[in-house]
Amino acid sequence: MSDSSRPQPAPTVLPDLPALPGTGQPDVAARLREALLGASFTADGLLELLGAPAYAALARSETVPALRATRGDTPLEALVRLFLLQQPVPYARVADVLPLDACLESGWLARSGGDDVRATVDVRPYGGPGGEDWFIVSDLGCAVGGAGGIGNTAEEVVLGVGGASTTLAGITVRTPVASALDLGTGSGIQALHAAQHATRVTATDLNPRALHITALTLALSGAPAADLRQGSLFEPLEDGETYDLIVSNPPFVISPGARLTYRDGGMGGDDLCRSVVQGAGDRLNEGGYAQFLANWQHVEGEDWQDRVRAWVPRGCDAWIVQREVQDVTQYAELWLRDAGDHRGDTAAYQARYDAWLDEFEARKVKAVGFGWITLRRTAAAEPSITVEEWPHPVEQPLGDTVRAHFERLDYLRGRDDAALLEDRFRLVAEVVQEQIGLPGAEDPEHVVLRQHRGMRRATQVDTVGAGFAGVCDGSLTAGRILDAIAQLMSEDPVVLRDRTPAQIRLLVEQGFLEPTR
């Protein structure tokens, strides 16, 4: 599909990446951690120092507000400039704050001409779910925003914390497990989370630099070391090796090449995401979860739900949620800006843009979807696959919500309609009822149940559904409630019992009702 008359991308000159701190001196990492905590170089301390606007600007790769807020002479301001904003700092200014000579010797810091020192990696404070003070290590320029912000565009660059990282961490089921696998670990944030509830953590990555940085992240955060293995996808695993939890924020970007290891998987279209999902089935223990972020193509003449549903491996329940859809021009622009191409040569930018559109045109792709995929290994004869679109705001963390979704599937799978009507239900807390209609009308046009927690779903119900949900407090069986409603509405109770279980199942599946049995 290439046209020789179009401008062609200029050869990419990749900047060198600096040497990383050594991983063979854990005592230095422990001393550095103690010093950072002592100076309040934490997520809370950073927010207090910078203020909300400057703190939020960092997530947009904007550092000027933070630079302005750190023009004083406190130890914390010096550390923010040194480790987060890549500014040289006078040796004397941090000599009493850090184990300076040990940091220089081990490579955390380097001389920067004259009497200044500089960081060799970015270090970003990160608050754990239980209030833990953690630190995410990444390549210089990548602690705030992405590589296209103030970062480095070398092929093996390792990013820090981004929106995708925190999204995956938030949706992951956090029950105690014996073993967890972080596939494509990057800076190690998922391995760090997993280390809090898994006895054994394995982290893999194609990029050896990412494995090195993961080791630094874990050490500086005071977490146990992980089993680090280099290789693509599941290749580093031994035959028959299985896990209770698999998480992955893979290089899911659908791109016409493999310029950046952290985002470009090097496979055509969405094949990398398909391979990750399909390969997880054989690596899960019974009842184990595999959770991913992914992109998928919307191809002309094909239902995207059918496409992604076909990825689900045998023997697994699945819950697939599409959170966003972008047309191919939006998608190309997003990732061209991620790499900073819009700031370079205009002709080169346009040529790369053309290449993306050529790739999509050749594959008949009209849009790209982004979302979450959760698998659970099951022995059920008929696994359940739920594929839906939910672009609305949710309340993170959602790990408990995900776990509860699959528990409800188990409950419903084991109940026929007769058994369902013999059970008792309770309306879940934080569910409200909304009535929509013209002012003064005798009856509402629509009755909507809305959740204020978790997925924050809204579902329309009929009069029977609204009445049923409204009296569910666990005291009466579903059948008894329907008999009472039938009497009030002068309906045949047998007919009502026959037609209502489907609506009850939907309300249970979506988390509006919970069985009390």
PDB file of C-alpha atoms in Angstrom, residues 270 297-308 366:
ATOM      1  CA  ASP A 270      -3.878  -7.134  17.169  1.00  0.00           C
ATOM      2  CA  GLN A 297      -9.277  -3.984  15.673  1.00  0.00           C
ATOM      3  CA  HIS A 298     -12.739  -2.999  14.459  1.00  0.00           C
ATOM      4  CA  VAL A 299     -12.701  -4.504  10.979  1.00  0.00           C
ATOM      5  CA  GLU A 300     -15.191  -3.712   8.232  1.00  0.00           C
ATOM      6  CA  GLY A 301     -17.895  -6.354   8.019  1.00  0.00           C
ATOM      7  CA  GLU A 302     -16.981  -7.943  11.366  1.00  0.00           C
ATOM      8  CA  ASP A 303     -18.518  -7.579  14.825  1.00  0.00           C
ATOM      9  CA  TRP A 304     -15.750  -6.581  17.252  1.00  0.00           C
ATOM     10  CA  GLN A 305     -17.395  -8.625  19.995  1.00  0.00           C
ATOM     11  CA  ASP A 306     -17.167 -11.786  17.891  1.00  0.00           C
ATOM     12  CA  ARG A 307     -13.517 -11.008  17.168  1.00  0.00           C
ATOM     13  CA  VAL A 308     -12.486 -10.697  20.792  1.00  0.00           C
ATOM     14  CA  LYS A 366     -11.961   1.402  10.694  1.00  0.00           C
TER      15      LYS A 366
END
